[in-house]
XYZ file of C-alpha atoms in Angstrom:
388
model
C 71.663 50.699 102.959
C 74.560 49.512 101.163
C 75.313 45.806 100.182
C 78.651 44.710 98.720
C 81.268 42.106 98.651
C 84.730 42.081 100.275
C 87.679 39.775 99.454
C 90.849 38.815 101.717
C 92.562 37.669 98.426
C 93.514 34.383 99.599
C 95.355 31.694 97.228
C 93.668 28.687 98.163
C 93.627 25.156 96.481
C 90.224 23.944 95.142
C 89.678 20.709 96.856
C 87.525 19.403 94.328
C 90.032 19.535 91.684
C 93.319 19.784 93.330
C 94.306 22.969 91.348
C 95.788 26.048 93.045
C 95.381 29.291 91.226
C 98.385 31.465 90.432
C 99.163 34.595 91.951
C 98.480 36.137 88.646
C 95.260 34.646 88.326
C 94.094 35.585 91.696
C 94.807 39.250 90.984
C 93.061 39.254 87.719
C 90.285 37.516 89.459
C 89.924 40.130 92.196
C 89.331 42.709 89.331
C 86.521 40.405 87.485
C 84.887 39.868 90.952
C 84.794 43.707 91.541
C 83.135 44.515 87.959
C 80.680 41.680 88.361
C 79.502 43.132 91.578
C 78.788 46.506 89.804
C 77.241 44.724 86.980
C 74.693 43.170 89.248
C 73.966 46.217 91.177
C 75.958 45.842 94.357
C 77.271 48.952 96.162
C 80.282 48.373 97.474
C 83.785 46.239 96.741
C 86.368 46.087 99.249
C 89.750 44.459 99.315
C 91.669 43.345 102.357
C 95.315 43.877 102.993
C 97.872 41.000 103.443
C 101.505 41.064 103.071
C 102.121 37.254 103.277
C 101.515 34.042 101.413
C 99.091 32.773 100.649
C 97.460 36.077 99.864
C 97.605 38.479 97.034
C 95.962 41.524 98.828
C 99.104 43.832 99.071
C 98.890 47.309 97.616
C 95.179 47.740 98.105
C 95.238 51.434 96.520
C 96.776 49.913 93.132
C 94.215 47.268 93.011
C 91.448 49.688 93.633
C 92.522 52.324 91.255
C 92.672 49.819 88.510
C 89.298 48.688 89.381
C 88.156 52.156 89.575
C 89.118 52.919 85.776
C 87.139 50.173 84.881
C 83.851 50.882 86.975
C 81.568 53.811 87.244
C 79.342 53.608 90.222
C 80.670 51.132 92.750
C 82.242 52.433 95.910
C 85.513 51.150 96.505
C 86.580 50.426 99.776
C 89.107 48.350 102.168
C 88.263 45.371 104.248
C 91.199 46.356 106.280
C 93.722 49.152 105.737
C 96.587 48.224 108.403
C 96.806 51.498 110.468
C 98.984 49.908 112.867
C 102.124 49.176 110.189
C 101.330 51.596 107.372
C 102.511 55.134 107.918
C 99.622 57.585 108.318
C 101.263 60.103 105.840
C 101.028 57.423 103.204
C 97.653 56.645 103.959
C 96.898 60.323 103.805
C 98.178 60.634 100.439
C 97.126 57.385 98.710
C 93.649 57.365 99.723
C 93.411 61.096 98.956
C 94.799 60.425 95.494
C 92.697 57.386 95.045
C 89.557 59.866 96.058
C 90.642 62.116 92.987
C 91.111 59.118 90.361
C 87.574 57.885 91.217
C 85.594 61.060 91.584
C 85.084 60.419 95.336
C 84.187 56.512 94.912
C 86.238 55.545 98.092
C 86.031 55.033 101.699
C 88.218 52.924 103.870
C 88.237 50.626 106.965
C 91.048 50.814 109.491
C 92.036 47.621 111.157
C 94.842 46.236 113.068
C 95.157 42.801 110.892
C 95.302 39.345 112.220
C 98.792 38.523 111.218
C 101.344 38.852 113.927
C 104.646 38.780 112.183
C 103.782 41.611 109.863
C 104.392 44.038 112.727
C 108.381 43.325 112.471
C 108.222 43.229 108.880
C 107.249 46.841 108.976
C 109.631 47.901 112.033
C 106.764 47.936 114.439
C 106.260 45.872 117.753
C 103.118 43.907 118.115
C 103.058 44.721 121.734
C 102.289 48.372 120.602
C 99.053 47.274 118.200
C 96.340 49.182 120.244
C 98.826 52.244 120.675
C 99.591 52.159 117.214
C 96.174 51.951 115.962
C 95.320 54.953 118.262
C 98.492 57.298 117.730
C 98.501 56.603 113.911
C 94.879 57.625 113.452
C 94.952 60.597 115.344
C 97.611 61.863 112.931
C 95.774 60.830 110.062
C 92.525 62.466 111.026
C 94.468 65.765 111.353
C 96.310 65.173 107.683
C 93.312 65.061 106.085
C 91.685 68.086 107.935
C 94.533 70.511 108.437
C 96.316 72.138 105.793
C 99.702 72.321 107.768
C 100.503 69.859 110.461
C 102.794 70.122 113.371
C 102.740 66.805 115.121
C 104.638 64.885 117.786
C 103.872 61.264 119.135
C 105.531 58.316 120.906
C 105.796 55.699 118.097
C 106.912 57.853 115.111
C 109.069 60.640 113.983
C 107.802 64.106 114.546
C 106.391 66.210 111.732
C 106.848 70.013 111.151
C 104.895 72.110 108.950
C 103.793 69.336 106.722
C 101.262 69.554 104.221
C 99.800 65.873 102.687
C 99.062 66.179 99.301
C 96.946 65.939 97.254
C 94.335 67.419 99.564
C 90.973 65.483 99.809
C 88.507 65.795 97.035
C 86.361 68.770 97.536
C 87.810 69.351 100.955
C 86.125 66.086 102.213
C 88.088 63.225 103.647
C 87.180 59.776 102.761
C 84.558 58.241 105.133
C 86.528 55.956 107.658
C 85.203 52.682 109.060
C 87.087 51.176 112.039
C 87.149 47.546 111.807
C 87.361 45.054 114.698
C 86.362 41.613 115.690
C 87.196 41.716 119.346
C 89.146 45.093 120.489
C 86.650 47.060 122.643
C 89.115 49.940 122.257
C 88.346 49.940 118.497
C 84.769 50.252 118.981
C 85.608 52.969 121.453
C 87.939 54.790 118.809
C 85.277 54.848 116.292
C 82.951 56.312 118.547
C 85.228 58.925 119.748
C 85.611 60.272 116.278
C 82.135 59.807 115.159
C 83.267 57.297 112.239
C 81.729 54.274 111.138
C 82.249 50.690 113.180
C 82.438 47.592 110.992
C 82.218 44.269 112.629
C 83.534 41.633 110.439
C 81.561 38.779 112.228
C 82.422 36.079 110.007
C 83.881 33.508 112.598
C 81.962 35.035 115.693
C 78.499 34.158 117.393
C 75.790 36.885 117.091
C 75.790 37.264 121.032
C 79.586 38.760 120.855
C 78.564 40.983 117.515
C 75.762 42.276 119.524
C 77.896 43.056 122.407
C 80.416 44.983 120.176
C 78.178 47.052 118.200
C 76.033 47.983 121.472
C 79.232 49.203 123.032
C 79.868 51.174 120.081
C 76.499 52.649 119.832
C 76.589 53.717 123.473
C 79.802 55.483 123.386
C 78.880 57.276 119.985
C 76.118 58.887 121.874
C 78.310 59.693 125.021
C 80.531 61.493 122.695
C 77.845 63.660 121.416
C 77.498 62.400 117.996
C 73.653 61.621 117.965
C 71.142 59.081 119.445
C 72.981 55.682 119.800
C 70.625 54.289 116.947
C 72.255 56.698 114.558
C 75.623 55.354 114.841
C 76.987 54.012 111.585
C 77.338 50.204 111.660
C 78.489 47.625 109.071
C 78.404 44.023 109.303
C 80.421 41.042 107.512
C 79.067 37.710 106.334
C 79.472 34.923 104.167
C 76.916 32.718 101.889
C 76.831 30.003 99.345
C 73.594 29.411 97.570
C 71.693 27.117 95.241
C 68.020 26.914 94.472
C 68.018 23.673 96.704
C 69.526 23.855 100.096
C 70.635 20.304 100.057
C 72.582 20.889 96.788
C 74.057 24.250 98.430
C 75.406 22.014 101.355
C 76.440 19.209 99.295
C 78.453 21.252 96.753
C 80.198 23.673 99.529
C 81.037 20.916 102.258
C 84.188 19.924 100.471
C 85.594 23.540 100.271
C 84.421 24.155 104.069
C 85.995 20.827 105.321
C 89.619 21.427 104.314
C 89.712 25.465 104.063
C 92.533 26.829 105.971
C 89.798 29.297 107.433
C 87.462 26.918 108.317
C 88.430 23.103 108.201
C 89.546 20.978 110.932
C 87.190 22.734 113.376
C 83.313 22.643 114.078
C 81.187 21.009 111.277
C 79.604 23.150 108.542
C 76.415 22.669 110.321
C 77.803 24.091 113.678
C 79.724 26.666 111.875
C 76.469 27.664 110.119
C 74.617 27.537 113.393
C 77.395 29.909 115.293
C 78.350 32.275 112.928
C 76.732 34.150 110.081
C 77.817 31.446 107.236
C 74.741 30.668 105.549
C 74.646 27.656 102.899
C 71.381 27.048 101.714
C 68.847 28.752 99.240
C 68.377 32.169 98.486
C 65.187 32.535 100.730
C 67.333 31.028 103.655
C 70.113 33.817 103.054
C 67.355 36.555 102.837
C 65.750 35.459 106.024
C 68.995 35.180 107.682
C 70.282 38.428 106.905
C 66.855 40.223 107.229
C 67.408 39.298 110.749
C 70.340 41.103 111.610
C 68.822 44.078 112.704
C 66.879 42.366 115.335
C 70.410 41.863 117.114
C 72.202 45.020 116.196
C 69.498 47.474 115.149
C 69.100 49.339 111.909
C 72.490 49.147 110.257
C 74.173 50.831 107.151
C 76.214 48.322 105.467
C 76.329 44.408 104.817
C 79.283 42.998 102.767
C 79.728 39.530 102.087
C 82.652 37.033 101.548
C 82.386 35.292 98.303
C 85.559 34.112 96.942
C 86.881 31.902 99.835
C 87.841 28.253 100.562
C 89.292 27.610 97.267
C 85.993 28.390 95.274
C 86.834 28.840 91.626
C 86.075 32.017 89.647
C 83.246 30.637 87.677
C 81.528 29.702 90.833
C 82.214 33.006 92.579
C 81.042 35.056 89.728
C 77.871 32.678 89.793
C 77.238 33.318 93.359
C 77.488 37.034 92.876
C 74.834 36.823 90.324
C 72.695 35.199 92.526
C 73.228 37.525 95.335
C 72.838 40.504 93.201
C 69.468 39.667 91.420
C 67.796 37.356 93.742
C 69.046 38.333 97.100
C 69.929 41.842 97.584
C 66.756 43.492 95.913
C 64.625 41.623 98.711
C 66.964 42.465 101.363
C 66.562 46.197 100.170
C 62.804 46.247 100.576
C 62.964 44.206 103.988
C 65.481 46.443 105.447
C 63.279 49.454 104.520
C 60.578 48.193 106.318
C 60.007 49.828 109.847
C 63.203 51.957 109.150
C 62.818 55.020 111.202
C 63.081 58.214 109.214
C 65.819 59.513 111.557
C 68.185 56.565 110.917
C 71.033 57.855 108.497
C 71.850 56.186 105.311
C 75.307 54.951 104.492
C 77.678 57.865 104.105
C 78.886 58.693 100.564
C 81.053 61.240 99.174
C 78.150 63.227 97.901
C 76.252 63.145 101.457
C 79.710 64.508 103.001
C 80.142 67.155 100.741
C 76.625 68.300 101.299
C 77.109 67.926 105.014
C 80.254 70.193 104.793
C 78.110 72.910 103.077
C 79.101 72.145 99.619
C 82.160 71.340 97.610
C 85.424 73.557 97.690
C 88.855 73.199 96.144
C 91.368 72.279 99.061
C 94.485 72.692 96.982
C 97.254 74.084 98.937
C 99.641 76.695 97.172
C 102.691 77.053 98.995
C 105.865 78.835 98.185
C 108.154 76.685 95.671
C 111.375 77.060 94.404
C 110.733 74.768 91.322
C 107.611 76.580 90.159
C 108.035 80.090 91.665
C 104.374 79.763 92.723
C 103.312 81.298 95.995
C 100.035 81.808 97.713
C 100.041 85.225 96.725
C 100.685 85.142 93.141
C 98.330 82.388 92.684
C 95.721 84.635 94.480
C 96.635 87.491 92.145
C 96.307 85.469 88.983
C 92.819 84.089 90.150
C 91.601 87.741 90.925
C 93.083 89.137 87.364
C 91.303 86.141 85.657
C 88.091 86.735 87.405
C 88.341 90.490 86.692
C 88.399 89.781 82.799
């Protein structure tokens, strides 16, 4: 099972000091957080995608490529790639390039986002939200698997004889998760393709999460991808920890009470009761998250939101240290107990390549007026070199 962290990249005032970080500081903090996650042994770092204040999470592939150059092991992912408003050709090219730059340490999570105004900013209509998610992903799926694509849909200009470059590393596309909080159509989409389903349930009760994951599992089996309990599931969550639970609550309460995403609604205690937010000791976090499988079955990925509500970077890094050294090692052992052998591990590039029968060079050599290269003369050159 994979454990990691995700960020939404919000620029939020620290209510205990009144200080608001600059965009530059938050961007640099994102890199520091990802590197810390790798240092403490976590498996995944994911960034969201937003195109409006108060967020700095635009251009996710730029951020992930920069992090990839400074890390060696951690998987780089997205907490949302806006499949509705980002052209699928651009997604195909950008994430395949990121695959090559990071030697396959990439997957991504498709999502519609939760900012309504983003649709007209990119020339789209929010009333087409589900249709855009379905049509754009259908095209993206083909762009990564077919060398030459002819395509026509309802919401985008047609493609004729189009080849997306670079081709996926080793001939294997990045693994795709479909993220949704409330849309059964997205759970259905994930099941149809046999992709992963990520329920980022940070604001929702477990009863709703159980319902959405259950739908995905049933439909995964319906489409012939395997038994329902082998479907690939991920969950979100958020925690704040101190050795003493009372100290954790006392320290986090000022952040919770005025945070744009939390404050001015249910109390901290009510929110903890109704959602995965856990503020307490490391053992309380272990107990809470080890019990998630009782609701959704054995699953493959657990991501935590750590840099939220205006928490300063030094505290966030301290929290990641606790997560990686005190919590996750125990959760790994707990989650392995009673896990049936047929339950798959979280997909990685290496496992996907093995499932495909091994790596292959997927480079497409086409007629080119600039270089003069053609498929025929490339093959002739390769044959001549092999004969030497």
